[in-house]
């Protein structure tokens, strides 16, 4: 079957259907997912409506021949999940597209029915391949024809629910109860040896009913005999795949649809650049108010509530531009008179003029004098800036604007900006210099130039290649040079390049990264309990202090800082040294930046204990000839005694060391004696500092 209605509609849609992105069904590319049944549903107050489709042209071709089956399971009743689910086969025989005869009258009344009928029952649908083979082009043509028919059929079913039912792709279940929920499973009846198609399903109950939402954000932009309508379609894409647009010319009393079929979203892309849908309508006439509203149409043939109404009237477009004849500076140097012209034939579409001003010739124009009457051709503007670019804008009755070419007005200016002040800066250890100063506030201020010198009295060099607008700058200097300071100054310029004076010179000290030279030991002395050191101070010009460190030799103790002397002082007396101990002394120089030199090679110094010691308090001897011994006793109360030395001599001989006693012993018995001999005994105390007391002497007759 191919009626005239179907032929006409087929010719119209064939050129556009491949541009459409169907919101519900889409064919999967070859090699991706296997074919399957995709299902969607809509719940009304009394019924559950089902819509389905297969995902590939081949599966669709076979499904048209073998049909679909629907199975319903009752899952929930009265809020309770059933232990034994009730299964009902809704379609004892598969649902198929209605026969070609049933489409005749429907296709003559509905364009989408004509499209679907042509796609399903067109004369050239069944193309057989000869047994002897065929050429490759015939195979390609056959594949493309099937893909187009598949797309046409699903598109038509998507636009009209009755067409979907005629196509065997929809069903309405009215045998439902409010307190139950059902699982619907839809399968194809295609034999498995033909093709395997995965089943699909939905879980619904009357409790899932929701009212259709109202279309949102309808906006109308009225132009010359036209209006651009737009609304948010993305947020409602799950509900509506097309829309009805209605217009009223009698203040909204009567609305009429703009077309016999709903409006679909043409040219929709996978990557959306906007969430809105657009439609342009031609207005019957200008200067008359029209009202518009829209309604959404769901894939189940339901129509939504009407959107809010937008209204407006078309205005004749402005066709002419104004032209500035003269922009003249007045003698007060702050006022300009702008004169322009505008064609008489454009006055009918003109509403008023606006004067615009900018600091630049191309951008940032703003309205400085609005609502200038359309009969005015000259205007005075006061309080000019340093540079002024003016345009005149003609505003049409339809709201469109046309601007003139710009004209410049520039007052005389020979006043320089204020000299920069408050210049400060810091240098880090890598040589990065950060400068800042107080910003100028003149309206015609342009920028700054920054200058640098290595010496205060030498000529400064500009380090900015052009004026900079900000009151900060980052510079880099070499800190490994002989001069340890750097100098900066800043100059300001206005837009006429009038220079200010130079700022005060800023002196910055470079960070010190070179340690000072070492000092050199010159001499030392150690006597009377005092160690005295003399040295030659560091030759570095920034050396500030000499540090004296001491530690006891032979011990793993840390160095102890015993003196911190300011240069040029070059001597130190250590009165805290303990006599007889051996010490190591070293020196370190510190400069003004806190850097330290390497320590000098340590001196080894021992302080002798040469202070006089007290005599032994008592030293006596008792002779016992019967027992043939001499008993010796002594007493000594001085502190720090380490030991006692006893010397002995016979008459006429030199004394020799006879015995050594600890500091706790106070007596001794001598048995090595000869009768009738005179003996001399000598006793001396030895201190921890190796100092010795005076010798105590006694003589004994035995």
XYZ file of C-alpha atoms in Angstrom:
702
model
C 0.000 0.000 0.000
C 1.206 3.499 -0.826
C -1.495 6.172 -0.687
C -1.034 9.725 -1.977
C -1.029 10.938 1.611
C 1.782 8.534 2.438
C 3.729 9.519 -0.648
C 3.516 13.225 0.149
C 4.498 12.798 3.760
C 7.277 10.398 2.826
C 8.838 12.924 0.504
C 8.740 15.626 3.208
C 10.135 13.509 6.003
C 12.722 11.561 4.023
C 15.001 14.593 3.808
C 14.866 15.444 7.487
C 14.400 12.244 9.453
C 18.091 11.387 9.400
C 18.793 14.762 11.060
C 16.586 13.895 14.006
C 17.759 12.447 17.264
C 14.950 10.180 18.438
C 14.541 10.698 22.183
C 13.386 7.142 22.963
C 14.717 4.562 20.511
C 18.031 4.497 18.663
C 19.739 1.883 16.554
C 22.955 0.467 17.977
C 25.988 0.500 15.647
C 27.008 -2.865 14.194
C 29.401 -4.717 16.456
C 28.142 -3.154 19.695
C 25.356 -4.504 21.962
C 23.175 -7.416 20.700
C 19.555 -6.589 19.780
C 17.112 -6.164 22.646
C 13.622 -4.952 23.496
C 13.541 -1.486 25.081
C 10.430 -0.641 27.125
C 8.965 2.550 28.548
C 5.687 3.183 30.349
C 3.246 5.848 31.463
C 0.767 5.470 34.333
C -2.638 7.196 34.210
C -5.292 7.189 36.914
C -7.002 4.097 35.440
C -4.438 2.302 33.256
C -0.792 1.477 32.569
C 0.389 2.280 29.046
C 3.353 0.433 27.545
C 5.596 1.363 24.603
C 8.455 -0.716 23.244
C 10.771 -1.200 20.301
C 13.718 -3.335 19.255
C 17.158 -1.817 18.767
C 18.250 -3.066 15.313
C 16.672 -3.019 11.826
C 17.031 -6.788 11.437
C 15.251 -7.497 14.718
C 12.532 -5.005 13.736
C 11.997 -6.750 10.383
C 11.564 -10.146 12.065
C 9.404 -8.718 14.869
C 6.959 -7.324 12.278
C 6.496 -10.911 11.105
C 6.460 -12.786 14.426
C 5.236 -10.112 16.869
C 5.651 -9.486 20.615
C 4.279 -11.140 23.780
C 3.495 -9.446 27.111
C 3.662 -11.215 30.458
C 2.547 -9.566 33.713
C 3.564 -10.626 37.226
C 1.755 -9.261 40.269
C 4.560 -8.450 42.696
C 2.880 -6.351 45.429
C -0.683 -6.299 46.773
C -1.842 -4.011 49.560
C 1.744 -3.054 50.346
C 2.907 -6.674 50.802
C 5.166 -8.643 48.466
C 3.393 -11.800 47.318
C 5.118 -15.062 48.170
C 3.594 -16.744 45.143
C 3.579 -14.278 42.281
C 0.564 -14.267 40.031
C 1.563 -14.549 36.361
C -0.769 -13.478 33.582
C -0.033 -13.794 29.880
C -1.697 -10.659 28.535
C -1.152 -11.648 24.883
C -2.226 -15.237 24.190
C -1.204 -14.536 20.605
C 1.692 -12.209 19.732
C 0.972 -8.545 19.021
C 1.654 -7.777 15.347
C 1.318 -4.679 13.167
C -2.231 -4.347 11.949
C -2.781 -5.730 8.466
C -2.403 -3.409 5.497
C -6.159 -3.093 5.000
C -6.610 -1.663 8.513
C -4.192 1.177 7.725
C -6.132 2.543 4.713
C -8.529 4.910 6.446
C -6.105 5.739 9.308
C -3.280 6.648 6.883
C -5.563 8.926 4.914
C -6.294 10.933 8.075
C -2.895 10.863 9.836
C 0.431 11.718 8.228
C 2.440 9.657 10.730
C 0.253 6.633 10.019
C 1.068 7.031 6.320
C 4.788 7.094 7.135
C 4.590 3.977 9.337
C 2.476 2.069 6.805
C 4.909 2.890 4.002
C 7.868 1.785 6.174
C 6.234 -1.510 7.142
C 4.388 -2.464 3.940
C 6.182 -0.564 1.132
C 6.383 -2.453 -2.184
C 10.169 -2.628 -2.301
C 10.630 -3.871 1.246
C 11.274 -7.612 0.543
C 14.312 -7.815 -1.745
C 15.474 -11.360 -2.441
C 19.097 -12.211 -3.307
C 19.622 -14.531 -6.261
C 21.156 -17.931 -5.620
C 23.990 -17.240 -7.970
C 25.139 -14.285 -5.881
C 24.708 -10.500 -6.187
C 26.838 -7.422 -6.513
C 28.093 -5.571 -3.435
C 26.137 -2.375 -4.262
C 22.821 -4.252 -4.037
C 23.742 -5.473 -0.559
C 24.634 -1.921 0.546
C 21.409 -0.506 -0.913
C 19.371 -3.204 0.807
C 21.013 -2.441 4.167
C 20.504 1.316 3.822
C 16.864 0.883 2.797
C 16.143 -1.277 5.846
C 17.849 1.198 8.193
C 15.760 4.053 6.737
C 12.507 2.098 7.066
C 13.416 1.180 10.635
C 14.103 4.824 11.463
C 10.891 6.019 9.745
C 8.753 3.452 11.539
C 10.099 4.231 15.019
C 9.930 7.980 14.353
C 6.263 7.801 13.330
C 5.368 5.598 16.333
C 7.206 7.993 18.591
C 5.102 10.933 17.429
C 1.659 9.289 17.732
C 0.554 6.687 20.252
C -2.188 5.335 17.938
C 0.423 4.808 15.255
C 2.514 2.897 17.840
C -0.466 0.643 18.604
C -1.133 0.066 14.890
C 2.576 -0.786 14.503
C 2.400 -3.433 17.216
C 4.596 -1.376 19.525
C 2.131 -0.262 22.244
C -0.433 -1.654 24.653
C -2.769 -0.214 27.313
C -3.467 -2.417 30.343
C -6.788 -1.387 31.932
C -7.161 -4.543 34.037
C -5.211 -3.065 36.941
C -5.973 -2.403 40.604
C -4.915 0.591 42.744
C -3.293 -1.529 45.479
C -1.127 -3.679 43.186
C 2.196 -3.325 41.373
C 3.212 -5.344 38.341
C 6.331 -6.443 36.501
C 5.750 -6.368 32.737
C 8.053 -8.472 30.549
C 7.944 -7.981 26.767
C 9.578 -10.493 24.434
C 9.696 -11.015 20.703
C 8.159 -14.179 19.276
C 10.994 -14.517 16.777
C 12.317 -18.108 16.574
C 15.772 -18.435 18.085
C 17.206 -19.852 14.869
C 16.381 -16.533 13.190
C 17.841 -14.104 15.710
C 18.176 -13.803 19.487
C 16.624 -10.667 20.984
C 16.929 -9.918 24.705
C 13.641 -9.170 26.443
C 12.787 -5.924 28.236
C 10.518 -4.914 31.079
C 9.161 -2.296 33.494
C 7.824 -2.371 37.060
C 4.718 -0.201 37.517
C 1.506 0.277 39.463
C -1.274 2.862 39.583
C 0.456 4.306 42.627
C 3.180 5.575 40.237
C 0.824 8.053 38.584
C 2.076 11.628 38.400
C 0.596 14.552 36.522
C 2.348 15.755 33.431
C 4.531 18.804 34.175
C 3.875 22.191 32.651
C 6.397 23.367 30.018
C 8.733 25.949 31.510
C 10.594 29.148 30.682
C 8.710 30.152 27.549
C 10.286 33.333 26.159
C 9.267 35.369 23.107
C 11.490 37.889 21.291
C 9.378 39.987 18.925
C 10.958 41.458 15.797
C 9.770 42.864 12.477
C 6.763 40.634 11.596
C 8.333 37.703 13.439
C 8.792 36.257 16.892
C 11.484 33.905 18.182
C 10.035 31.522 20.782
C 12.242 29.408 23.054
C 11.663 27.191 26.067
C 13.496 24.699 28.259
C 13.169 21.319 26.560
C 16.021 19.407 28.196
C 14.470 19.305 31.678
C 11.289 17.748 30.217
C 12.930 15.410 27.691
C 11.768 12.365 29.695
C 8.146 13.481 29.321
C 7.755 15.133 25.890
C 9.246 14.454 22.484
C 7.283 17.187 20.665
C 5.249 20.296 21.389
C 2.128 22.133 20.285
C 2.528 25.899 19.819
C -0.641 27.996 20.020
C -1.175 31.640 19.100
C -3.904 34.129 19.945
C -4.626 37.515 18.403
C -7.550 38.484 20.656
C -5.826 39.008 24.027
C -5.745 35.290 24.784
C -9.447 34.582 24.427
C -8.951 32.112 21.580
C -5.770 30.111 20.868
C -5.075 28.281 17.609
C -2.359 25.719 16.946
C 0.302 26.889 14.487
C 0.487 23.516 12.678
C -1.500 20.344 12.173
C 1.261 18.235 13.708
C 3.305 18.889 16.854
C 6.686 20.602 16.641
C 9.753 18.355 17.026
C 13.311 19.364 17.878
C 15.115 19.481 14.527
C 18.873 19.113 14.335
C 19.394 18.095 17.957
C 22.984 16.989 18.587
C 24.527 14.502 20.983
C 26.572 17.322 22.523
C 24.076 20.044 23.361
C 25.195 23.632 23.373
C 21.896 24.780 24.925
C 19.060 23.255 26.923
C 16.436 25.202 24.971
C 14.242 24.540 21.928
C 13.573 27.336 19.410
C 10.784 28.175 16.955
C 10.340 31.213 14.672
C 6.791 32.294 13.782
C 5.821 34.904 11.200
C 3.448 37.562 12.528
C 0.491 38.518 10.317
C 1.199 42.195 10.974
C 3.289 44.610 13.032
C 2.061 46.815 15.900
C -0.541 44.265 17.026
C -0.174 42.246 20.200
C -0.137 38.452 19.950
C -0.136 35.841 22.705
C 1.691 32.492 22.630
C 1.673 29.375 24.764
C 2.963 25.800 24.374
C 1.869 22.303 25.377
C 4.005 19.196 25.562
C 2.973 15.963 23.839
C 4.203 12.706 25.370
C 5.067 9.517 23.427
C 1.768 8.135 24.749
C -0.313 10.836 23.024
C -0.990 12.825 26.217
C -1.043 16.615 26.134
C 0.379 18.628 29.016
C -1.155 21.683 30.689
C -0.516 24.966 28.874
C 2.579 26.962 29.692
C 2.464 30.565 30.821
C 1.468 33.016 28.090
C 4.005 35.370 26.504
C 2.821 38.332 24.470
C 4.232 41.100 22.321
C 3.928 42.858 19.004
C 6.147 43.131 15.970
C 7.893 46.408 15.219
C 9.312 47.619 11.957
C 13.080 47.215 12.055
C 15.374 50.218 12.153
C 17.125 50.471 8.775
C 19.396 53.546 9.104
C 22.496 54.564 11.057
C 23.168 58.017 12.486
C 26.419 59.776 11.505
C 28.395 62.190 13.715
C 29.202 65.341 11.716
C 31.324 67.079 14.354
C 32.648 66.531 17.892
C 34.090 69.889 18.949
C 36.019 70.806 22.127
C 34.887 74.051 23.789
C 37.118 76.805 25.179
C 36.673 75.642 28.800
C 38.679 72.500 27.878
C 36.126 70.253 29.625
C 33.019 70.422 27.396
C 32.304 68.943 23.959
C 29.428 69.549 21.519
C 28.494 66.522 19.389
C 26.414 67.073 16.234
C 24.970 64.284 14.065
C 22.551 63.632 11.188
C 19.884 60.964 10.512
C 17.839 60.266 7.330
C 14.281 61.647 7.344
C 12.917 58.426 5.829
C 14.011 56.492 8.918
C 12.136 58.601 11.488
C 9.022 56.395 11.388
C 10.947 53.433 12.828
C 13.060 55.558 15.221
C 12.285 55.780 18.943
C 15.142 57.950 20.308
C 18.911 58.496 20.356
C 21.592 57.665 22.948
C 25.041 59.223 23.435
C 27.761 56.680 24.265
C 31.298 57.229 25.532
C 34.434 55.062 25.924
C 38.129 55.441 26.790
C 39.054 53.206 23.834
C 37.956 53.350 20.226
C 36.624 49.787 20.016
C 35.340 48.564 23.374
C 33.507 49.378 26.595
C 31.088 52.027 25.357
C 28.461 53.001 27.897
C 25.403 55.205 27.597
C 26.130 58.634 29.095
C 23.023 60.463 27.818
C 19.931 58.256 27.336
C 16.527 59.054 25.787
C 17.566 61.869 23.458
C 14.484 62.888 21.467
C 14.515 61.827 17.836
C 14.270 65.467 16.694
C 17.543 66.430 18.453
C 20.713 66.618 16.334
C 23.215 68.227 18.741
C 24.091 67.741 22.422
C 26.571 69.146 24.933
C 28.648 66.838 27.162
C 30.635 68.143 30.165
C 33.332 66.685 32.426
C 35.439 65.173 29.691
C 38.087 62.586 30.493
C 41.595 62.690 29.130
C 40.556 60.770 25.997
C 36.904 60.487 24.900
C 35.421 58.408 22.093
C 31.766 59.208 21.363
C 29.110 57.373 19.319
C 25.449 58.176 18.693
C 23.087 55.208 18.793
C 19.681 55.245 17.079
C 17.162 53.100 18.999
C 14.265 51.743 16.905
C 10.701 51.275 18.036
C 11.386 47.536 17.891
C 14.297 47.902 20.311
C 17.026 47.393 17.718
C 20.029 49.715 17.852
C 22.339 51.160 15.199
C 25.457 53.095 16.219
C 27.489 55.688 14.364
C 31.228 55.554 13.783
C 33.169 56.916 16.795
C 34.615 60.413 17.067
C 37.415 61.385 19.478
C 37.523 64.478 21.717
C 40.747 65.100 23.645
C 41.179 68.047 26.055
C 44.552 69.776 26.367
C 46.623 68.329 29.231
C 50.184 69.291 30.254
C 49.914 68.545 34.006
C 52.126 65.617 35.064
C 50.992 63.036 37.618
C 52.068 63.137 41.278
C 55.616 61.932 41.940
C 55.537 58.342 43.235
C 56.251 57.922 46.948
C 56.455 55.207 49.592
C 58.948 53.089 47.616
C 59.940 49.967 49.578
C 61.479 46.626 48.672
C 63.135 43.412 49.776
C 65.782 41.088 48.262
C 65.785 37.370 48.975
C 68.788 35.040 49.039
C 68.392 34.176 45.330
C 68.570 37.788 44.161
C 64.799 38.273 43.584
C 63.839 41.901 44.324
C 60.223 42.814 45.123
C 59.376 46.526 44.967
C 56.149 48.354 45.776
C 55.001 51.930 46.248
C 51.838 53.972 46.721
C 49.597 53.929 43.662
C 48.722 57.106 41.747
C 45.015 58.009 41.577
C 44.865 60.486 38.661
C 42.045 59.701 36.183
C 44.472 60.054 33.247
C 47.176 57.949 34.859
C 48.948 55.615 32.404
C 51.713 53.791 34.283
C 55.202 53.723 35.774
C 58.781 53.280 34.686
C 61.317 51.796 37.112
C 65.054 52.591 37.133
C 68.026 50.811 38.769
C 71.680 51.582 39.570
C 74.514 49.643 41.196
C 75.942 52.815 42.776
C 73.996 55.720 44.233
C 75.864 58.330 42.195
C 75.991 56.505 38.852
C 73.449 56.906 36.016
C 70.255 54.890 36.520
C 69.092 52.396 33.857
C 65.414 51.774 33.019
C 64.414 48.162 33.712
C 60.826 48.442 32.373
C 60.572 48.107 28.582
C 57.261 49.998 28.667
C 55.091 51.720 31.256
C 53.530 49.319 33.732
C 50.090 50.028 35.265
C 50.660 48.263 38.596
C 52.513 49.744 41.565
C 54.633 46.625 42.093
C 57.446 44.979 40.178
C 59.748 41.976 40.547
C 63.401 42.370 39.511
C 66.422 40.037 39.567
C 69.955 41.094 40.548
C 73.312 39.338 40.851
C 74.193 39.066 44.532
C 77.691 37.645 43.921
C 79.292 40.986 43.182
C 81.652 43.295 45.058
C 79.059 46.005 45.668
C 76.661 44.887 48.350
C 73.899 47.433 47.667
C 71.446 48.217 44.858
C 69.454 51.415 44.176
C 65.970 52.035 42.662
C 63.713 54.962 41.756
C 60.293 55.240 40.035
C 58.670 57.741 37.665
C 54.943 58.068 36.756
C 53.381 58.982 33.371
C 49.878 60.023 32.318
C 48.099 59.160 29.073
C 49.689 62.196 27.416
C 53.089 60.873 28.526
C 53.632 63.809 30.869
C 56.360 62.570 33.270
C 56.322 63.077 37.013
C 59.445 63.659 39.076
C 61.516 60.741 40.291
C 60.691 59.116 43.593
C 63.210 59.158 46.420
C 66.029 56.700 45.820
C 65.567 53.376 47.576
C 68.761 51.719 48.836
C 68.575 47.950 49.324
C 71.318 45.828 50.797
C 72.021 42.619 48.951
C 71.814 39.443 50.996
C 75.205 38.199 52.198
C 75.956 34.627 51.142
C 79.800 34.748 51.483
C 81.086 33.913 54.984
C 83.860 36.095 56.493
C 87.531 35.124 56.587
C 88.961 33.367 59.625
C 90.871 35.149 62.412
C 94.463 34.073 63.220
C 95.911 33.222 66.659
C 98.793 35.585 67.428
C 99.966 34.554 70.948
C 98.816 33.198 74.294
C 99.934 32.940 77.929
C 98.904 30.745 80.855
C 99.928 31.889 84.348
C 98.524 32.746 87.754
C 95.222 30.956 87.007
C 94.463 32.896 83.816
C 94.711 31.890 80.141
C 95.140 34.940 77.886
C 94.604 34.720 74.104
C 95.635 37.237 71.414
C 94.597 37.069 67.740
C 94.462 38.975 64.467
C 90.822 39.729 63.565
C 89.134 38.785 60.246
C 89.961 40.907 57.201
C 86.310 40.903 55.961
C 84.801 44.405 55.908
C 81.466 43.157 57.265
C 83.016 41.118 60.112
C 81.353 42.125 63.368
C 82.261 39.655 66.139
C 84.823 37.065 67.171
C 83.571 34.010 69.050
C 85.908 32.111 71.433
C 85.161 28.415 71.993
C 86.773 26.040 74.514
C 86.623 22.335 75.312
C 88.599 19.951 77.529
C 91.057 17.880 75.578
C 90.446 14.166 75.361
C 86.742 14.357 76.175
C 83.823 13.976 73.763
C 82.108 17.037 75.152
C 80.803 19.776 72.790
C 82.597 23.067 72.265
C 81.587 25.716 74.783
C 81.210 29.386 73.824
C 83.205 31.292 76.426
C 83.429 34.758 74.824
C 81.720 36.914 72.153
C 83.868 39.959 71.477
C 83.091 42.846 69.128
C 85.614 43.651 66.434
C 88.189 45.291 66.630
C 88.785 43.792 70.109
C 91.392 41.025 69.701
C 92.155 39.568 73.138
C 90.421 37.435 75.755
C 91.319 36.400 79.311
C 89.880 33.084 80.552
C 89.827 33.038 84.366
C 87.494 30.026 84.502
C 90.090 27.491 83.371
C 90.971 24.853 85.952
C 94.733 24.584 86.594
C 96.497 21.457 85.418
C 93.689 20.587 82.937
C 94.459 20.688 79.201
C 92.111 22.737 77.032
C 91.535 23.295 73.293
C 90.740 26.867 72.174
C 89.404 27.967 68.725
C 88.052 31.165 67.126
C 85.129 31.898 64.714
C 84.280 35.197 62.975
C 80.622 36.307 62.522
C 79.667 38.973 59.946
C 76.763 41.437 59.920
C 74.510 38.898 58.133
C 75.144 36.260 60.786
C 77.384 34.149 58.549
C 80.222 32.363 60.352
C 83.747 31.654 59.164
C 85.445 28.307 59.431
C 86.980 27.792 62.923
C 90.717 28.237 63.241
C 93.023 25.351 64.122
C 92.630 24.823 67.904
C 95.362 25.803 70.396
C 96.238 23.286 73.135
C 96.851 25.075 76.481
C 97.353 23.740 80.021
C 97.208 26.193 82.981
C 99.815 25.389 85.660
C 98.893 25.413 89.364
C 101.659 27.686 90.743
C 99.841 29.103 93.705
C 101.612 28.596 97.106
C 100.297 25.736 99.305
C 100.146 25.633 103.128
C 102.673 23.669 105.173
C 101.827 20.280 106.651
C 100.175 20.879 110.000
C 101.983 18.165 112.017
C 104.763 15.647 111.319
C 106.166 13.566 114.280
C 108.198 10.379 114.934
C 108.350 8.074 118.036
C 111.290 5.596 118.602
C 110.575 2.151 120.136
C 113.919 0.317 120.541
C 112.413 -2.654 122.282
C 110.219 -3.422 119.305
C 112.817 -2.064 116.865
C 110.565 0.461 115.057
C 109.933 4.121 114.521
C 106.267 5.264 114.441
C 105.590 8.265 112.158
C 102.355 10.364 112.256
C 101.159 13.411 110.337
C 98.113 15.648 109.789
C 97.228 17.934 106.789
C 93.840 19.735 106.338
C 94.366 21.400 102.936
C 91.801 20.530 100.203
C 92.596 18.849 96.883
C 95.376 16.576 98.153
C 95.951 13.621 95.898
C 98.772 11.791 97.773
C 101.685 12.090 100.273
C 105.360 11.464 99.467
C 107.718 10.222 102.214
C 111.500 10.619 101.770
C 114.195 8.963 104.032
C 117.950 9.424 104.477
C 120.709 8.136 106.826
C 123.088 10.637 108.250
C 125.520 11.940 105.670
C 123.453 10.682 102.705
C 120.930 12.301 100.285
C 117.248 11.560 100.971
C 115.393 9.335 98.504
C 111.690 8.693 98.030
C 110.800 5.977 100.428
C 107.005 5.583 100.414
C 103.834 6.982 98.724
C 100.601 7.248 100.731
C 97.041 8.011 99.700
C 95.378 11.234 100.823
C 93.499 9.343 103.560
C 96.578 7.814 105.283
C 98.091 9.668 108.313
C 100.700 7.272 109.857
C 103.482 4.827 109.031
C 105.674 2.338 111.015
C 109.272 1.973 109.830
C 111.019 -1.348 110.646
C 113.982 -1.044 108.309
C 116.373 0.404 110.861
C 120.026 0.130 112.000
C 121.031 0.627 115.643
C 122.902 3.810 116.520
C 121.934 5.522 113.317
C 120.469 9.034 112.776
C 117.601 9.118 110.266
C 116.056 12.094 108.438
C 112.405 11.885 107.229
C 110.817 14.322 104.712
C 107.022 14.533 103.974
C 105.339 16.437 101.107
C 101.662 16.610 99.959
C 100.852 16.365 96.220
C 97.629 18.025 94.959
C 95.274 17.062 92.145
C 96.661 19.975 90.107
C 100.133 18.408 90.541
C 101.117 21.272 92.825
C 103.081 20.362 95.961
C 103.143 21.621 99.522
C 106.368 22.723 101.281
C 108.462 19.797 102.571
C 108.141 18.974 106.280
C 111.385 17.577 107.890
C 112.116 15.619 111.116
C 115.333 13.906 112.411
C 115.317 10.752 114.622
C 118.162 9.000 116.693
C 117.802 5.227 116.719
